[in-house]
XYZ file of C-alpha atoms in Angstrom:
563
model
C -19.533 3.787 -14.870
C -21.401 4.288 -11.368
C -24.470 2.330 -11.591
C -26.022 1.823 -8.225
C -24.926 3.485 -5.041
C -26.436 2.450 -1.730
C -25.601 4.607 2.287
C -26.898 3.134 5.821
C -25.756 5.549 8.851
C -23.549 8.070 7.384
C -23.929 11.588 8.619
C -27.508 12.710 8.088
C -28.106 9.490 5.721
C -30.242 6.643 7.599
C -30.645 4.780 4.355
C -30.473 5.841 1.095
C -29.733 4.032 -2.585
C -29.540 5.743 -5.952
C -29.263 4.148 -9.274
C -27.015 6.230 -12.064
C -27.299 6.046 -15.902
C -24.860 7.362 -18.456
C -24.455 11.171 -19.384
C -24.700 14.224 -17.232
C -26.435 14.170 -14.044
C -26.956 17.144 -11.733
C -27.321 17.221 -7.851
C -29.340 20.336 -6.285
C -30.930 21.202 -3.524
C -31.227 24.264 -0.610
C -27.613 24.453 0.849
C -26.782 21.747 3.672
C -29.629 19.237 2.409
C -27.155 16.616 2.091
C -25.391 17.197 -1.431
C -22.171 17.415 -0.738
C -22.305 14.427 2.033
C -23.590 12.180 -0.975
C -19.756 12.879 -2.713
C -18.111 12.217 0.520
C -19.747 8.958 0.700
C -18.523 8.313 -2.855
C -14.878 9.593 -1.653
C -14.771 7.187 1.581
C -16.229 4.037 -0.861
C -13.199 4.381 -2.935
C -11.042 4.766 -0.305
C -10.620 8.005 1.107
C -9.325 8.594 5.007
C -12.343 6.694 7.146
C -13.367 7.948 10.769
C -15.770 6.634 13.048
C -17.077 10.603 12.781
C -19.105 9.939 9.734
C -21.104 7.353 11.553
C -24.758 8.499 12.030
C -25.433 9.199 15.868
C -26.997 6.577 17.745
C -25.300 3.780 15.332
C -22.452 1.387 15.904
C -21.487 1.553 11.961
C -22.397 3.003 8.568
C -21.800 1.143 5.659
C -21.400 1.989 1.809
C -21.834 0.021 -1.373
C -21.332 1.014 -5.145
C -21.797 -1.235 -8.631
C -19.413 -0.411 -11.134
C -19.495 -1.129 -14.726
C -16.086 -1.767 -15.837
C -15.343 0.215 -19.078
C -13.324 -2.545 -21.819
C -10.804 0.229 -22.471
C -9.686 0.487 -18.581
C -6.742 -2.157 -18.607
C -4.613 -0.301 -15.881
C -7.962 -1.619 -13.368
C -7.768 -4.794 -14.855
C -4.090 -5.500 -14.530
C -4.828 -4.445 -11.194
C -7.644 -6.827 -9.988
C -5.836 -9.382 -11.704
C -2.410 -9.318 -10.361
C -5.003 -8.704 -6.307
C -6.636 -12.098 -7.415
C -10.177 -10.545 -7.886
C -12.528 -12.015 -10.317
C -14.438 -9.387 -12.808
C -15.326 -11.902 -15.354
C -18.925 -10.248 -15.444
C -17.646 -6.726 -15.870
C -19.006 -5.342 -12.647
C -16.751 -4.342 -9.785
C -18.309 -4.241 -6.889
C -16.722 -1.981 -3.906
C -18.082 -1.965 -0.555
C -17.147 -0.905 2.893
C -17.923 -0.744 6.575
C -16.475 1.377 9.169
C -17.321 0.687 12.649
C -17.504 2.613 15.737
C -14.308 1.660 16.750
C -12.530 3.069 13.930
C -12.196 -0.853 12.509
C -12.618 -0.778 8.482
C -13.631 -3.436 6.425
C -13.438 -3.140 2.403
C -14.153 -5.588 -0.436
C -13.977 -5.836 -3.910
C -15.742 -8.114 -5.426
C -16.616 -9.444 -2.144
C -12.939 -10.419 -1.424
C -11.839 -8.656 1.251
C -9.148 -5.835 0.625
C -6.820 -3.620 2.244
C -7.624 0.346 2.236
C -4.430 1.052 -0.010
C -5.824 -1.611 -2.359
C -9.653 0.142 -2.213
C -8.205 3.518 -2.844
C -5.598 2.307 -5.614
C -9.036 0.406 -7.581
C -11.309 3.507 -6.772
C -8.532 6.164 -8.260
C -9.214 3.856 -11.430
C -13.247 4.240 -11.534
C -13.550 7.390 -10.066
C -12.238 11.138 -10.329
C -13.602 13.413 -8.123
C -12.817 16.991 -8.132
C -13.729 19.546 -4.787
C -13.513 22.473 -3.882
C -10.231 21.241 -1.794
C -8.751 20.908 -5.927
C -8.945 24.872 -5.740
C -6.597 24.931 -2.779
C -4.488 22.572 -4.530
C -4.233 24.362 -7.755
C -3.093 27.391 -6.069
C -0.306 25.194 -4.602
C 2.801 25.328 -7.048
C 3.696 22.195 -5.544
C 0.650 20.441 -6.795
C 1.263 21.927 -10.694
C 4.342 19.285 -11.131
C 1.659 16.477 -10.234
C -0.786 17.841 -12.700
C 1.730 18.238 -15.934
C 2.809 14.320 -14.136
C -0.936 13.324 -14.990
C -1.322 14.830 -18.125
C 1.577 12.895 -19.621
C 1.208 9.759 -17.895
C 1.637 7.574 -21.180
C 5.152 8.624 -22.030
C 5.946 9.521 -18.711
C 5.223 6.330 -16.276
C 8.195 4.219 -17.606
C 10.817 6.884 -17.055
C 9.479 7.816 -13.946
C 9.793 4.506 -12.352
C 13.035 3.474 -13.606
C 13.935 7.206 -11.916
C 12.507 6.583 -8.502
C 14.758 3.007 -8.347
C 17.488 4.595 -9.313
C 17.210 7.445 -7.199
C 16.576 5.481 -4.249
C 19.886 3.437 -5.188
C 21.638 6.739 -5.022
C 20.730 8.070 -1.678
C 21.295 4.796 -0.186
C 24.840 5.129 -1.029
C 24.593 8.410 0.237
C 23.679 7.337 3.678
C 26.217 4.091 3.308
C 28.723 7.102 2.405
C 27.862 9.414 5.310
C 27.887 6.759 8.193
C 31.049 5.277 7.220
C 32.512 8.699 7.072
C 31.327 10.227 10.376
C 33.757 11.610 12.774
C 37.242 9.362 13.307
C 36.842 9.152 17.208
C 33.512 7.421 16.839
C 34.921 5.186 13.811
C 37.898 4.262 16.705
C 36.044 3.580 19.158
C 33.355 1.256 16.665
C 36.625 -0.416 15.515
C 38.228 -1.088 18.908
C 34.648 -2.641 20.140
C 34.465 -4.896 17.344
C 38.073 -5.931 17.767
C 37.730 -6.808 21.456
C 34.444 -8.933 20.439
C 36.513 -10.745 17.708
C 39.063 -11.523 20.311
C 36.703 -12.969 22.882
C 34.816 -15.314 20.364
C 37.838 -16.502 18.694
C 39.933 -17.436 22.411
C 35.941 -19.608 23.100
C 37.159 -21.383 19.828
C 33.718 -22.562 19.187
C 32.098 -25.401 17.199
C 28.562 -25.307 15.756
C 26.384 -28.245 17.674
C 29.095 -28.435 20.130
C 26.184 -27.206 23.209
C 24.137 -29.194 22.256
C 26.899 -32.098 22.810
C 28.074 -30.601 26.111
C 24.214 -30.764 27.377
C 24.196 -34.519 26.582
C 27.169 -35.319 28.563
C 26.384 -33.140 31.178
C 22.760 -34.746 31.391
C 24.780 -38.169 31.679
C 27.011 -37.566 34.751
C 24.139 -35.585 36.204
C 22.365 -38.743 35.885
C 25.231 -41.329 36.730
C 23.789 -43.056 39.692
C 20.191 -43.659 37.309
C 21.974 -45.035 34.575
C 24.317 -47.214 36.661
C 20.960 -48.341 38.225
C 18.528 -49.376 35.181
C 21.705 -50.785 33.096
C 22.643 -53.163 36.255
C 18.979 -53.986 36.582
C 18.458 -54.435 32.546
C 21.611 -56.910 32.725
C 20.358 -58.949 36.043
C 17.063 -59.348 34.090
C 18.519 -60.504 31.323
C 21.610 -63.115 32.837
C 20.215 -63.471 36.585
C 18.806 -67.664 37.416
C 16.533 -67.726 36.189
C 16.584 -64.994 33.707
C 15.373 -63.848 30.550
C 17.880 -64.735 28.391
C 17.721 -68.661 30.187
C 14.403 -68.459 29.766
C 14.416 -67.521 25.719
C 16.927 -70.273 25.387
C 15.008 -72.819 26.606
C 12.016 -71.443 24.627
C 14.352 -71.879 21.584
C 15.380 -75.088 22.368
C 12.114 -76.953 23.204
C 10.613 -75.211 19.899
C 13.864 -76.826 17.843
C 12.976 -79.792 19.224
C 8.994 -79.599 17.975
C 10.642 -78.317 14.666
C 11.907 -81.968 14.533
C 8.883 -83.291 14.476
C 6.984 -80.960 12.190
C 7.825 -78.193 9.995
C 4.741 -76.373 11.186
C 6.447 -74.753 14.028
C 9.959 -74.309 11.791
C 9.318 -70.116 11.407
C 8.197 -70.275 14.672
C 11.360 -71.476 16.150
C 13.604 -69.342 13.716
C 11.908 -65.868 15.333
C 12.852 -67.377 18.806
C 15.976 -67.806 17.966
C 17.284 -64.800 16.657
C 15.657 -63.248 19.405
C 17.505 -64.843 21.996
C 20.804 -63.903 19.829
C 19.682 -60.638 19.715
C 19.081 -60.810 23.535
C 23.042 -62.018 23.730
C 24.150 -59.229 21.882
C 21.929 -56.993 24.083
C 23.841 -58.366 27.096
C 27.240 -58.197 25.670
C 26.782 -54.584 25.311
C 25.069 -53.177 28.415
C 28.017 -55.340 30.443
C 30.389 -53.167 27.902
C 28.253 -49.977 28.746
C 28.729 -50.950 32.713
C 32.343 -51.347 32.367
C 32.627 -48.420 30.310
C 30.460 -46.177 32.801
C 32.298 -44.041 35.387
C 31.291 -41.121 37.706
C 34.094 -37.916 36.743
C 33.151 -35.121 38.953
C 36.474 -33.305 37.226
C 34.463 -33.927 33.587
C 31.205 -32.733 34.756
C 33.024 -29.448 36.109
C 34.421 -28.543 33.031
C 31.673 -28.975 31.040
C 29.349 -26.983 33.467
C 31.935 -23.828 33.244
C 32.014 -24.237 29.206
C 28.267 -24.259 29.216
C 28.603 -21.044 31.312
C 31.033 -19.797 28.830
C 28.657 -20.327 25.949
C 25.914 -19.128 27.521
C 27.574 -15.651 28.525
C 28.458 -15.388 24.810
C 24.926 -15.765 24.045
C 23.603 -13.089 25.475
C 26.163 -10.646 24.002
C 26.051 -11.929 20.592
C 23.093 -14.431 19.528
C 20.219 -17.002 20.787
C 22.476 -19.907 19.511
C 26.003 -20.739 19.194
C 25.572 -20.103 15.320
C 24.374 -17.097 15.566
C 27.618 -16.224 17.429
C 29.537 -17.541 14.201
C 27.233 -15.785 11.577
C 27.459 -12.519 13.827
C 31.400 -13.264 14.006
C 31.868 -13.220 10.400
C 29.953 -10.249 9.706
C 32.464 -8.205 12.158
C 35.437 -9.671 10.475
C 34.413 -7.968 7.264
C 33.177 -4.708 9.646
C 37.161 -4.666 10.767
C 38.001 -5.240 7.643
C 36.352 -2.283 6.222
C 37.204 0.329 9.380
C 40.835 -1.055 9.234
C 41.060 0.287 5.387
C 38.512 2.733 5.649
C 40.360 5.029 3.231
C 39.842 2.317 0.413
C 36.592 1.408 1.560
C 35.468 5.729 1.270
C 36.953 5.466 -1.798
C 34.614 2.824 -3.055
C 31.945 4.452 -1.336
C 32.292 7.663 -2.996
C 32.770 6.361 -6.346
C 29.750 4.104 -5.855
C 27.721 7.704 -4.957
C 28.782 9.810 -7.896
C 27.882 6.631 -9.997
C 24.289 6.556 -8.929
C 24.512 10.309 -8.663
C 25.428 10.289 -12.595
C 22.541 7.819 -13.612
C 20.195 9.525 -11.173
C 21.015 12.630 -13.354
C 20.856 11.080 -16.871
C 17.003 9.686 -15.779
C 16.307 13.294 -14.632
C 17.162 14.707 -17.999
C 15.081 12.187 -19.621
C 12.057 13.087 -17.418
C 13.047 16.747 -17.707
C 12.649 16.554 -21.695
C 9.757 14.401 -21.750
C 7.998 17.091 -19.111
C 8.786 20.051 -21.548
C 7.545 18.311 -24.489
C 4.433 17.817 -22.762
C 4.241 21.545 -21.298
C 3.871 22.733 -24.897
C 1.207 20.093 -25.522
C -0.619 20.646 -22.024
C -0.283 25.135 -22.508
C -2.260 24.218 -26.177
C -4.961 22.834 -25.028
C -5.806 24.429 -21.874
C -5.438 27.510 -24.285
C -8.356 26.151 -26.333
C -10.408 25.151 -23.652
C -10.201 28.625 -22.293
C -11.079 29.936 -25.616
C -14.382 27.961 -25.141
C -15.018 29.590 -21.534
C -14.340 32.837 -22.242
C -10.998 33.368 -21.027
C -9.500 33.862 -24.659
C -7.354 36.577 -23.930
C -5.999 34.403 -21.414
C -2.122 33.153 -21.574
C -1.033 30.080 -19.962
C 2.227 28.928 -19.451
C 4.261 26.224 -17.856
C 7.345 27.419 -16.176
C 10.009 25.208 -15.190
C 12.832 25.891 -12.261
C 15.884 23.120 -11.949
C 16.364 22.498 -8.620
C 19.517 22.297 -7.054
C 18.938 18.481 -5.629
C 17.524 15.790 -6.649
C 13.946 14.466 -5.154
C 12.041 11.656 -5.780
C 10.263 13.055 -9.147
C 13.272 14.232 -10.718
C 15.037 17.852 -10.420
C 12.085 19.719 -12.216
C 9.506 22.693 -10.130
C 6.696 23.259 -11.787
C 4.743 26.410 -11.814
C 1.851 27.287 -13.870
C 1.710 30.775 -15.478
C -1.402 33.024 -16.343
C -2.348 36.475 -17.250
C -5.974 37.176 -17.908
C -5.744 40.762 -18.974
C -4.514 41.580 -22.166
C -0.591 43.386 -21.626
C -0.374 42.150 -18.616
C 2.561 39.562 -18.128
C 1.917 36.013 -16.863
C 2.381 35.884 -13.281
C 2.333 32.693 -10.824
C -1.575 31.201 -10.914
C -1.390 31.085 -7.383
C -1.003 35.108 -7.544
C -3.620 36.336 -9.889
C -6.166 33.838 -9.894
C -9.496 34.873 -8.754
C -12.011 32.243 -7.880
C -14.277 31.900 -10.925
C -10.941 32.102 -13.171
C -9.419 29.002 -11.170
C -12.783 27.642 -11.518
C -12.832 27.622 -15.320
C -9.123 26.501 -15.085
C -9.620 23.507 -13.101
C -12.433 22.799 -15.138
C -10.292 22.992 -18.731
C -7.783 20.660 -16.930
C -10.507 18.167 -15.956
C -11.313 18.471 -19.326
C -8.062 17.093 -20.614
C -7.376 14.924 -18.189
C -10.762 12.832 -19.296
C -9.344 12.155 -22.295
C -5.805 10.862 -20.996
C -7.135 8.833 -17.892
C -9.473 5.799 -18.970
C -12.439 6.969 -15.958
C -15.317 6.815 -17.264
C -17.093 8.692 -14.260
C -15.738 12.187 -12.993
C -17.756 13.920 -10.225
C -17.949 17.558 -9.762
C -18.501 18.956 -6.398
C -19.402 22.616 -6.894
C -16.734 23.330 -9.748
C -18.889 26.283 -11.278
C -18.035 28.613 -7.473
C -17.633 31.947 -8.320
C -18.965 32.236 -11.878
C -22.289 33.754 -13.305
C -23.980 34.857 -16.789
C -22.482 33.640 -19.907
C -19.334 31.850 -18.178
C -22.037 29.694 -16.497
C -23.435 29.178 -19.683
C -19.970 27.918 -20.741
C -19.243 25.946 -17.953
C -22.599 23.964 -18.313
C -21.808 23.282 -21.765
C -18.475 22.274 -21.124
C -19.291 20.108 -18.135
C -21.640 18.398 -20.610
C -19.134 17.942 -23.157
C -17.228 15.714 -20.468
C -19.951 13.920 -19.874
C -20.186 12.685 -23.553
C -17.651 10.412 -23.457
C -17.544 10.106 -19.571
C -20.281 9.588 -17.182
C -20.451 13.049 -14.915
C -21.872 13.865 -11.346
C -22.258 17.156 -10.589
C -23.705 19.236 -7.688
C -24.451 22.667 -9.020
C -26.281 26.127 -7.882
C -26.233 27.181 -11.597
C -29.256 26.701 -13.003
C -27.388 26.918 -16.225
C -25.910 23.300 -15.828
C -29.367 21.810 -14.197
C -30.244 22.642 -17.673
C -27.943 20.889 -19.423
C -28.009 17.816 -17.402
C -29.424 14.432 -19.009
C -30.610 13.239 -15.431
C -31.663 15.192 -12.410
C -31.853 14.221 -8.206
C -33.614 16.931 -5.954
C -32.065 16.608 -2.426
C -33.982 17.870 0.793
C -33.804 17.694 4.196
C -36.711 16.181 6.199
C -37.046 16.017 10.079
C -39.123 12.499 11.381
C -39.290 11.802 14.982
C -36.669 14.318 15.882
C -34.328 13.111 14.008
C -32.826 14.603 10.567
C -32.363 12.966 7.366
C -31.422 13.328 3.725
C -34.622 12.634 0.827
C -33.429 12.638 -3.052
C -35.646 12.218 -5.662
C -35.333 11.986 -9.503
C -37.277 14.378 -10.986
C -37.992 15.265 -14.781
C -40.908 17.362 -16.650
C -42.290 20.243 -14.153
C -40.521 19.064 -11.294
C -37.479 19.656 -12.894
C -38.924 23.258 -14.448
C -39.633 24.226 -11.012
C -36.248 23.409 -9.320
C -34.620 25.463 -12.161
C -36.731 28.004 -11.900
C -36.133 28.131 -8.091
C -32.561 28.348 -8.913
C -32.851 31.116 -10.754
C -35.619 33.040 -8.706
C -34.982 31.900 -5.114
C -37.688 30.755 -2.268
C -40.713 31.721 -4.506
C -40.870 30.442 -8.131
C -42.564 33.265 -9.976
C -44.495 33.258 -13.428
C -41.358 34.729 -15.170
C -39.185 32.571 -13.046
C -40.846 29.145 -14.146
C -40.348 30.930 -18.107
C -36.928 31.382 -17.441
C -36.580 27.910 -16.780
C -38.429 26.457 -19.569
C -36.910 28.807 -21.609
C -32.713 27.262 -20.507
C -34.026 23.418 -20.767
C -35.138 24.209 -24.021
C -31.826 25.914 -25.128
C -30.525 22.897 -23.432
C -31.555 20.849 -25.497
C -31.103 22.555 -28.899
C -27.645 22.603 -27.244
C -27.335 18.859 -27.457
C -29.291 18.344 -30.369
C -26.756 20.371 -32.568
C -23.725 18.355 -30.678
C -25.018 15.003 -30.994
C-alpha cells in the first residue's frame, strides 16, 4: 500500500507530499490543475521511461519519493528484493529517484542504489496503474494475448518459461542451420581461407613460450659486449691481488685461528667460511660462464627473422603465440565440418526439427492451458458486465494458430464482443465504443486484482465516456476494488467522488509568475461542494449542493450494506 508520496521540480510541482490511507481515494479538480501529472509522477517512481522534460523550468533536477507498505501475501516482491540483496525486514519499501538535467537517473530501493530495470521490475509488484493509453491498448489485438497471459499467470508462468528456453534453443539451431547452409561458392571460398591459414601456422611449427625464449636470447647477444664486461669485472674482483676472495680467506683464516683460542668467535668463523666457499663456487662458475660466452652474429640473425615470423602471425591470428594455437584448433574442427558438410547439415537439420518438435509439444501445453483459462476469463468478465450494465453483452476469446512459432507460443489472441442483443460478436477493437471499453477495462482490472498480489491500483480517468446509471456502476465497482486493494482514482464523475473513503482537491495557483499545483484533503462541506461542482459546473447552486448531499449519502448506505 502507498503510504506517503513526496515531488520537488516535476512539471508544474515545486514541492508537494501527500500521505495515503487504505480504501478508495478520489483525485478532482478543474481540468489541467495537475491531476493527471500527480500519476505520472507515480509512473516515473516505479520506473517508467525518465526525461530530463519533466524537470520543472529553472531546475537542474526533480526528484520523487514513495513509502510502501509491503503486503505479507506479496512473495513474488519479496523473492525479488531478496535475490537484489535489499533489506525489507521492517516491511516498508522505500523507492526513490532523481533525474537530472542531463538525462542522468539515479534510483534506490531501500536506499541501495538500483538499476531502472530493477525499479520498474519492484514497482510492477506495488503498483498497477491503468490510463487512458490501456484504452489504446485494449483495442490492440496484439495486447489481448498479454491480458489472457496475466489473467492466468499461476498455471501459466512455469510453462511459459520452460517455452521461451526452448524456443530460443530452436532458432539458434535455425541460424547454426542457415549459415552453414548458405550458398556453396561462399562455403568454398570460407574453406579454402581456412585451409591456407592451417597451412601457414602449421609450416611456423610453433611452441607455446617459445617467444618469450627467443626474446631472452636475443636480449643476450644484443647485450654481448655488457655481459662479457661485468662477468670479467665480477671475476677480477673476486681472484685479482689482492682480491675479494684473498681477502675472505684471510678473514677466515685469522678468525680460525681466534676460534683456537676461544669458542666465542667459533659461529663467527663458520659464516666466514662458507662464505668464502661460496665465493669459490661463485668464481668457478662466472670463469665457466666466460668460457662459455661467445658473440654469434649467425644466431642472433635467425632469431631476429623468427621473431619477425611470430610476430607477422600475430597480427593475423592472436595477441600471443597461444592464441595462434587456440585459434588453430578451432579451424581444424571449422575444416573439419566444411570438408563433410553434408554430415555436418545432416546433424544440423536433425538437431532443428528436434528443438522444432519440443518447441511444439511446449506450445500445445501453453495452447491448452490458455483455452482453459479463456473459458474461466469469458465467465467472469461476463459477470462483471452483468454488474455494469452491459448484461446483454457477449464476450468471447477467440484463438488463431499461427503458422510460426514466436516467443509466447503459436497462439493470437483476439477478444470478442457484441453488445446488442442478435448481433454476432465481432473483434473488440471493431465495435467498441468508448464508455463500453471503459466498463471493459474496468471488469478486467477487476479480475486481475484478485490474481495479482497489488495491493494499490490507480485509475487515471477510467470512467471516460460514461454517464447516469453506468457511472453509478462504475463508482460502485471501482469501490469494490478498493476493498481488498488500496485504489487511486482521478475522476470527473461525481458519482465515484461519492463513493470514495478519502478525497484530495487539486488547483492551480499562480505566485510570483510562476505556476504551481495545491492539493488539499478535504471532507464534510468541502467535499459537498466539490461534488456538487461536479455535478453543476462553475456555480454550485442550492439544488446542486442537494444533489451532492443527496449521492454521499447514498454513498454511504452503499457501503454500509457491503461492509
Amino acid at each position: 500500500m502507498l503510504q506517503e508520496l513526496t515531488i520537488h521540480n516535476f512539471a508544474i510541482i515545486e514541492s508537494l507530499s501527500l500521505s495515503f490511507e487504505e480504501g478508495m481515494t478520489v483525485l478532482t479538480g478543474e481540468t489541467g490543475a495537475g491531476k493527471s501529472i500527480i500519476i505520472d509522477a507515480l509512473g516515473l517512481l516505479v520506473g517508467g521511461r525518465g526525461s530530463s522534460q519533466f524537470i520543472r523550468h529553472g531546475e537542474d533536477k526533480l526528484s520523487l519519493e514513495g513509502l510502501f507498505h509491503l503486503p505479507s501475501e506479496n512473495r513474488p516482491l519479496e523473492d525479488l528484493l531478496s535475490e537484489s540483496g535489499i533489506d525489507f525486514s521492517d516491511g516498508m519499501v522505500v523507492l526513490e529517484r532523481t533525474v537530472f538535467k542531463s538525462g542522468k537517473n539515479v534510483c534506490r530501493v531501500n536506499g541501495k542504489l538500483v538499476t531502472t530495470g530493477l525499479l520498474r521490475d519492484v514497482g510492477a509488484k506495488l503498483l498497477d496503474i491503468h490510463t487512458q493509453h490501456e484504452h489504446q491498448e485494449l483495442m490492440q489485438d496484439e495486447f489481448h494475448l498479454s491480458l489472457l497471459d496475466r489473467f492466468a499467470s499461476q498455471t501459466l508462468s512455469k510453462p511459459i518459461q520452460a517455452y521461451k528456453a526452448t524456443f530460443a534453443n530452436y532458432k539458434q539451431a535455425e541460424r547454426e542451420f542457415h549459415h552453414f547452409t548458405q550458398n556453396e561458392r561462399e562455403l568454398a571460398q570460407r574453406l579454402d581461407m581456412l585451409r591456407f591459414q592451417e597451412q601457414e601456422i602449421t609450416a611456423a611449427n610453433l611452441e607455446s613460450g617459445e617467444e618469450e625464449r627467443l626474446t631472452e636470447q636475443k636480449n643476450r647477444l644484443v647485450n654481448f659486449e655488457k655481459l662479457s664486461e661485468s662477468l670479467s669485472a665480477a671475476y677480477n674482483a673476486l681472484t685479482g691481488e689482492p682480491g675479494g676472495l684473498t681477502f675472505t680467506g684471510e678473514a677466515m683464516r685469522e678468525l680460525e685461528a681466534a676460534s683456537s683460542v676461544t669458542n666465542e668467535y667459533r659461529a663467527l668463523g663458520e659464516n666466514v667460511a662458507s662464505s668464502f666457499y661460496q665465493l669459490e663456487d661463485a668464481v668457478s662458475e662466472i670463469r665457466q660462464a666466460l668460457d662459455q660466452l661467445e658473440f654469434q652474429p649467425d644466431e642472433l640473425n635467425e632469431i631476429e627473422n623468427r621473431l619477425a615470423e611470430l610476430s607477422q602471425l600475430k597480427r593475423k591470428y592472436g595477441k600471443t603465440i597461444d592464441d595462434i594455437i587456440r585459434y588453430y584448433e578451432e579451424i581444424q574442427l571449422e575444416i573439419d565440418q566444411l570438408e563433410n558438410s553434408e554430415q555436418s547439415v545432416g546433424k544440423l537439420e536433425e538437431k532443428v526439427e528436434e528443438w522444432k518438435l519440443k518447441t511444439k509439444e511446449q506450445a500445445e501445453v501453453l495452447t491448452e492451458i490458455r483455452h482453459k483459462a479463456a473459458r474461466k476469463l469469458e465467465k467472469q468478465i461476463k459477470q462483471e458486465l452483468n454488474q455494469l450494465y452491459m448484461e446483454k453483452a457477449i464476450f468471447e476469446v477467440h484463438f488463431v494458430k499461427m503458422a510460426e512459432f514466436q516467443e509466447t507460443g503459436q497462439d493470437e489472441v483476439i477478444f470478442y464482443i457484441s453488445t446488442n442483443p442478435g448481433e454476432p460478436a465481432k473483434p473488440l477493437s471493431k465495435v467498441a465504443s468508448g464508455g463500453e471499453l471503459s466498463r471493459m477495462m474496468l471488469a478486467l482490472k477487476t479480475i486481475f486484482s484478485r490474481h495479482q498480489g497489488i495491493t494499490s491500483i490507480i485509475f487515471d480517468e477510467v470512467d471516460t465516456g460514461v454517464s447516469g446509471r453506468v457511472a453509478q456502476a462504475i463508482a460502485e465497482k471501482i469501490y469494490a476494488v478498493s476493498v481488498g486493494s488500496q485504489v487511486l482514482c482521478i475522476s470527473h464523475l461525481p458519482q465515484v467522488a461519492a463513493m470514495a473513503d478519502h478525497h484530495f482537491y487539486i488547483t492551480k495557483q499562480v505566485q510570483n509568475d510562476r505556476t504551481n499545483t495545491r492539493v488539499e484533503k478535504i471532507t464534510g462541506e468541502e467535499k459537498v461542494l466539490e461534488i456538487g461542482r461536479m455535478i453543476a459546473g462553475t456555480e454550485v447552486t442550492k439544488l446542486a449542493k442537494q444533489h451532492a448531499e443527496e449521492m454521499i449519502e447514498q454513498a454511504n448506505a452503499i457501503k454500509k450494506n457491503n461492509e
